Amino acid sequence: MIEFDAVRKQYPDGTVAVERFDLVVPSHRVVALVGSSGSGKTTLLRMVNRMVEPSSGSVRIDDVDVRSMDPVRLRRSIGYVLQAGGLLPHRTVADNVATVPLLEGRSRRQARADALGLLERVGLDPAIADRYPAQLSGGQQQRVGVARALAADPNILLMDEPFGAVDPIVRDQLQTELRALQADIGKTIVFVTHDIDEAFALADEVVVLRAGAEIAQRGTPAEILAAPADDFVASFVGAGTARRSLRIREIDGRALVVDGDGRPTGVLER
Amino acid sequence: MNWLSQNLHIVGQLLADHLALSIPPILLSLAISVPLGRLAAGSGRLRAPLLTATGLLYAIPSLALFVILPPILGLPLRSGATMVAALTVYGCALLVRGAADAFDSVPEDVRLAAAATGHSRWALFWRVELPLAGPVLLSALRVVVVSTVSLVTVGAVIGISSLGTLFTDGFQRGIDASIVTGIVLTVAVAFLLDALCVLAARALMPWQRVRA
Amino acid sequence: MNLFLEAIQWILDPASWTGEHQLGARVLEHLAFSAAVLLAAALLGIPAGIAIGHSGRGRGLVIALTSGARALPTLGLLTILGLGLGIGLEAPFLALLVLALPPVLAGAYAGVESVDRATVGAARAIGFTEWQVLACVELPLAAPVIIGGLRSAALQVISTATLAAYIADTGLGRPLFRALKTQEYGVMLGASILVALLALVVELCFHAIQSAAARRAEPHRTTPRRAHARARERTHR
């Protein structure tokens, strides 16, 4: 369980990234922080592993204030997935995945064996283990990033725009796979995105943020879509737009789902 | 200051000699390096040998080059021509790479767009590539200007007169003021010519706000 | 061309290596002196440059130093220090150090600065200590540029060490200046050729070291085929 308790962040130049933020992220759940740039969502994420220290308030993991923990130990105990993977360009894929176990002093042989297993786990051919990050596609790099985050078997995964740098088709695929993976491993996941569809696709609970990390609405994707709290949330999720206003049209005895412009998006199974 | 006022005439003459030895090699190496750099940038095959060759030339110590060049070119050892030739070699050693980098910095889509709008090969070079390569070329040229002005002084040890003569004379006769005057004037000339380059570039590239 | 024959004969003549010129000793002197200066410059410049690149403080100083040092005439520096410190190795050592420091400093600074901040941030985020960030990420990635700085310093030093004989009678500049006095052009040319060869050899050594560092920093750029081959080999086993 991760708790944000009245956290505030003001940077030295005076900008207030987070005004005042409270949130409880229950264990084994996936929570998405959604907002446009400048909403303070990445700042919030980085407070969890002490990449950013709150100006006031506190962040607790399982009732322990993160400030009482050594930042390096804390970071090694938390999986972190960055946009475009954030891989070390001078190390092979296997070494990248094994980074934290190796830092923790695990034997090379064991770390490598684990890394190969993790690569398979995230849908990669272990044959790429000896390639370098720049030799991989964006989607592959992102998978390696996920494998690396899982390497130390952390309870918590933080994801910063995890699939922001890949094309839409690969993104869909990665999202589906992450859902399957999460069903299996049940980590506590906090992820940050500006893409509401990604939030809906992955999260158990979605937190929509305004500027200064003010919570506009929080709820399950269904709750938010069914009843946007206000105009800001409504426009953010695109409520009322053609894309979200689906209707059913009967054609040749089958029920077609069409959007507000009458363009077909799927078939209703009954 | 006393020494300087008594030797103003000599210092003035040496300053003139210094300028006469530094400006020609700067201009010559620019004229030689731009086409070579364009050639290196345009061709994958020529690039490596051209840049390696010029890079190795730069490794040769200046004093050695001043001695080796005259018999190759059939020049007398103690002549301005030797200095100009040697400094042109150094200038090219720096500028060919700089020019190649400069032409590489021209965005490929701009080149394609210019070709698509009907620029001939020649017009493309003069109207598109050269102006766009300008900023990077300028920064390489500024390095050449400053280092050429400084290198001219080395010729003094083999008897070619320049502000460097103030160093050799000052050292042999134990006159600090002579050496200090030489250092100050050499640095001043370097910065002056450098500033001239920047001003010229500002006039030639009005779309770029060139910073000094 | 006669002069070149004469020069080469002089280089090849065993008497040049044993007689008054003692070429072997001169080459060693030249190399040892240059290495000592370079070592001192590295010990001072690399930590300072890394600190500046790592913290981002003091950038302006590095830029001012490097452009200023380029304008400073070597011979002027040598002679003024020579007058001040007298005949001996101190003056040329100091002068060469002043010349070698800026490129070393600039290389170390630019190298660390050039490392992608996102990569450094990622390393920190997954739990590298500050020291590990420096040793495992910033240094290996910056190494080619740092070595590049040492390389240009080495060139500068070898070149100026020749000139140093003008005030200190040491290194390969010594036979060159002797011959200048006695008007033996063949000997001058021979000594110059030796200096040029020495500089080229050092340059090539540094080139090789720099390439090796670049292969470690950007392995995919230089050895894609080998890595592919290794990957394939493993799958077929």
XYZ file of N, CA and C in Angstrom, chain A residues 154-250:
291
model
N 10.146 -6.819 -7.278
C 9.657 -5.796 -6.341
C 8.158 -5.963 -6.107
N 7.672 -5.428 -5.004
C 6.234 -5.426 -4.774
C 5.558 -4.304 -5.543
N 6.330 -3.242 -5.785
C 5.765 -2.043 -6.403
C 6.418 -1.793 -7.747
N 5.589 -1.435 -8.722
C 6.110 -1.007 -10.021
C 5.656 0.427 -10.262
N 6.594 1.295 -10.621
C 6.231 2.650 -11.026
C 6.479 2.749 -12.518
N 5.525 3.309 -13.238
C 5.692 3.408 -14.682
C 5.428 4.837 -15.126
N 6.414 5.434 -15.782
C 6.319 6.823 -16.226
C 6.098 6.841 -17.732
N 4.884 7.136 -18.149
C 4.518 7.111 -19.573
C 5.116 5.868 -20.233
N 4.802 4.688 -19.723
C 5.571 3.506 -20.124
C 5.510 3.222 -21.626
N 4.399 3.521 -22.245
C 4.304 3.153 -23.663
C 4.157 4.391 -24.545
N 4.659 5.526 -24.053
C 4.478 6.787 -24.779
C 5.321 6.879 -26.035
N 6.410 6.074 -26.115
C 7.337 6.262 -27.225
C 7.145 5.231 -28.329
N 6.088 4.415 -28.248
C 5.923 3.387 -29.288
C 4.666 3.666 -30.118
N 4.593 3.071 -31.294
C 3.463 3.388 -32.171
C 2.190 2.705 -31.651
N 1.010 3.190 -32.108
C -0.265 2.753 -31.523
C -0.473 1.236 -31.556
N -0.055 0.572 -32.616
C -0.302 -0.869 -32.708
C 0.495 -1.610 -31.648
N 1.795 -1.233 -31.542
C 2.651 -1.865 -30.536
C 2.135 -1.534 -29.137
N 1.649 -0.298 -28.957
C 1.153 0.118 -27.650
C -0.014 -0.775 -27.220
N -0.957 -0.999 -28.144
C -2.089 -1.882 -27.853
C -1.615 -3.250 -27.389
N -0.646 -3.767 -28.144
C -0.121 -5.093 -27.857
C 0.523 -5.129 -26.468
N 1.346 -4.094 -26.176
C 2.039 -4.052 -24.892
C 1.050 -3.932 -23.740
N -0.011 -3.142 -23.972
C -1.004 -2.967 -22.923
C -1.696 -4.290 -22.618
N -2.056 -5.007 -23.677
C -2.713 -6.307 -23.489
C -1.805 -7.240 -22.702
N -0.518 -7.255 -23.083
C 0.413 -8.165 -22.427
C 0.634 -7.777 -20.968
N 0.664 -6.451 -20.713
C 0.895 -6.017 -19.337
C -0.282 -6.449 -18.457
N -1.481 -6.359 -19.039
C -2.671 -6.787 -18.289
C -2.567 -8.266 -17.935
N -2.152 -9.057 -18.917
C -2.015 -10.497 -18.685
C -0.946 -10.756 -17.626
N 0.146 -10.035 -17.734
C 1.261 -10.192 -16.790
C 0.804 -9.847 -15.377
N 0.062 -8.742 -15.257
C -0.392 -8.279 -13.950
C -1.372 -9.291 -13.332
N -2.208 -9.903 -14.166
C -3.143 -10.912 -13.667
C -2.360 -12.035 -13.008
N -1.155 -12.245 -13.515
C -0.291 -13.312 -13.046
C 0.500 -12.920 -11.788
N 1.058 -11.696 -11.798
C 2.016 -11.331 -10.747
C 1.403 -10.458 -9.653
N 0.320 -9.753 -9.965
C -0.398 -8.977 -8.956
C 0.434 -7.971 -8.184
N 1.241 -7.159 -8.881
C 2.033 -6.128 -8.210
C 1.149 -4.922 -7.887
N 1.671 -4.041 -7.036
C 1.051 -2.734 -6.862
C 1.665 -1.818 -7.909
N 0.845 -1.330 -8.818
C 1.394 -0.557 -9.929
C 0.827 0.868 -9.911
N 1.706 1.853 -9.947
C 1.266 3.227 -10.148
C 1.827 3.649 -11.491
N 0.975 4.084 -12.396
C 1.549 4.580 -13.639
C 0.975 5.918 -14.036
N 1.775 6.618 -14.780
C 1.497 7.990 -15.150
C 1.315 8.029 -16.655
N 0.276 8.691 -17.106
C 0.089 8.801 -18.549
C -0.713 10.056 -18.861
N -0.593 10.527 -20.106
C -1.465 11.630 -20.512
C -2.581 11.083 -21.399
N -2.537 9.755 -21.605
C -3.446 9.121 -22.549
C -4.558 8.423 -21.767
N -5.755 9.015 -21.799
C -6.861 8.493 -20.993
C -7.243 7.079 -21.422
N -7.064 6.785 -22.718
C -7.404 5.445 -23.188
C -6.462 4.409 -22.578
N -5.181 4.798 -22.437
C -4.230 3.883 -21.819
C -4.606 3.655 -20.355
N -5.009 4.729 -19.695
C -5.419 4.613 -18.302
C -6.619 3.674 -18.186
N -7.603 3.868 -19.052
C -8.791 3.009 -19.022
C -8.419 1.565 -19.333
N -7.464 1.383 -20.233
C -7.109 0.033 -20.665
C -6.383 -0.744 -19.566
N -5.631 -0.046 -18.708
C -4.755 -0.765 -17.783
C -5.181 -0.690 -16.321
N -5.818 0.425 -15.947
C -5.922 0.698 -14.509
C -7.191 0.125 -13.887
N -7.087 -0.286 -12.607
C -8.266 -0.606 -11.821
C -8.923 0.692 -11.386
N -8.060 1.672 -11.082
C -8.566 2.949 -10.630
C -7.828 4.064 -11.359
N -8.583 5.084 -11.768
C -7.998 6.183 -12.521
C -8.129 7.466 -11.707
N -7.035 8.220 -11.637
C -7.073 9.510 -10.948
C -6.807 10.590 -11.994
N -7.825 11.418 -12.253
C -7.650 12.477 -13.250
C -7.165 13.737 -12.536
N -6.054 14.289 -13.027
C -5.433 15.426 -12.357
C -5.571 16.706 -13.163
N -5.826 17.778 -12.441
C -5.749 19.126 -13.002
C -4.353 19.683 -12.749
N -4.103 20.926 -13.173
C -2.810 21.557 -12.896
C -2.564 21.564 -11.391
N -1.279 21.388 -10.989
C -0.942 21.387 -9.565
C -1.347 20.104 -8.884
N -1.596 19.056 -9.655
C -1.949 17.732 -9.142
C -3.196 17.765 -8.269
N -4.131 18.637 -8.613
C -5.408 18.648 -7.911
C -6.270 17.536 -8.499
N -6.852 16.706 -7.627
C -7.635 15.576 -8.132
C -8.979 16.079 -8.657
N -9.221 15.878 -9.959
C -10.492 16.284 -10.539
C -11.528 15.193 -10.307
N -11.086 13.950 -10.437
C -11.985 12.836 -10.169
C -11.159 11.571 -10.016
N -11.629 10.671 -9.145
C -11.011 9.365 -9.086
C -12.084 8.306 -9.064
N -11.819 7.171 -9.678
C -12.818 6.117 -9.734
C -12.383 5.057 -10.710
N -13.203 4.025 -10.849
C -12.879 3.023 -11.851
C -13.117 3.653 -13.221
N -12.549 3.074 -14.266
C -12.804 3.616 -15.605
C -14.304 3.721 -15.873
N -15.058 2.709 -15.445
C -16.505 2.727 -15.714
C -17.163 3.905 -15.013
N -16.785 4.128 -13.752
C -17.383 5.237 -13.002
C -17.094 6.576 -13.676
N -15.860 6.739 -14.093
C -15.482 8.032 -14.680
C -16.182 8.249 -16.009
N -16.242 7.189 -16.806
C -16.884 7.322 -18.108
C -18.385 7.526 -17.947
N -18.972 6.832 -16.951
C -20.428 6.925 -16.765
C -20.825 8.282 -16.203
N -20.032 8.806 -15.280
C -20.423 10.070 -14.648
C -19.218 10.966 -14.431
N -18.764 11.650 -15.468
C -17.642 12.588 -15.286
C -18.037 13.639 -14.257
N -17.103 13.930 -13.330
C -17.432 14.814 -12.219
C -17.768 16.223 -12.682
N -17.078 16.701 -13.699
C -17.328 18.074 -14.150
C -16.915 18.222 -15.621
N -16.968 19.436 -16.124
C -16.658 19.671 -17.533
C -15.220 19.316 -17.866
N -14.308 19.584 -16.884
C -12.888 19.298 -17.136
C -12.696 17.803 -17.414
N -13.259 16.971 -16.525
C -13.123 15.526 -16.696
C -13.848 15.089 -17.964
N -15.034 15.643 -18.169
C -15.808 15.260 -19.352
C -15.018 15.517 -20.617
N -14.372 16.706 -20.699
C -13.632 17.001 -21.922
C -12.354 16.164 -21.965
N -11.789 15.859 -20.789
C -10.567 15.055 -20.787
C -10.830 13.636 -21.285
N -11.942 13.046 -20.862
C -12.234 11.690 -21.327
C -12.958 11.702 -22.675
N -13.306 12.893 -23.130
C -13.945 12.997 -24.432
C -15.415 12.618 -24.393
N -16.048 12.767 -23.217
C -17.466 12.415 -23.112
C -18.267 13.281 -24.080
N -19.228 12.685 -24.734
C -20.077 13.435 -25.647
C -19.504 13.567 -27.043
N -18.208 13.238 -27.221
C -17.661 13.312 -28.578
C -18.110 12.093 -29.366
N -17.981 12.201 -30.655
C -18.431 11.141 -31.542
C -17.798 9.803 -31.171
N -16.526 9.856 -30.728
C -15.778 8.640 -30.441
C -16.374 7.864 -29.250
N -16.900 8.644 -28.273
C -17.416 8.015 -27.068
C -18.933 7.764 -27.106
N -19.642 8.341 -28.114
C -21.098 8.207 -28.144
C -21.454 7.068 -29.089
N -21.488 5.865 -28.534
C -21.701 4.700 -29.386
C -23.189 4.357 -29.444
N -23.613 3.903 -30.604
C -24.993 3.456 -30.765
C -24.974 2.119 -31.483
N -26.159 1.487 -31.454
C -26.259 0.191 -32.127
C -27.093 0.357 -33.381
N -26.609 -0.206 -34.456
C -27.356 -0.160 -35.711
C -27.451 -1.591 -36.239
N -28.679 -1.972 -36.574
C -28.886 -3.331 -37.081
C -28.572 -3.386 -38.569
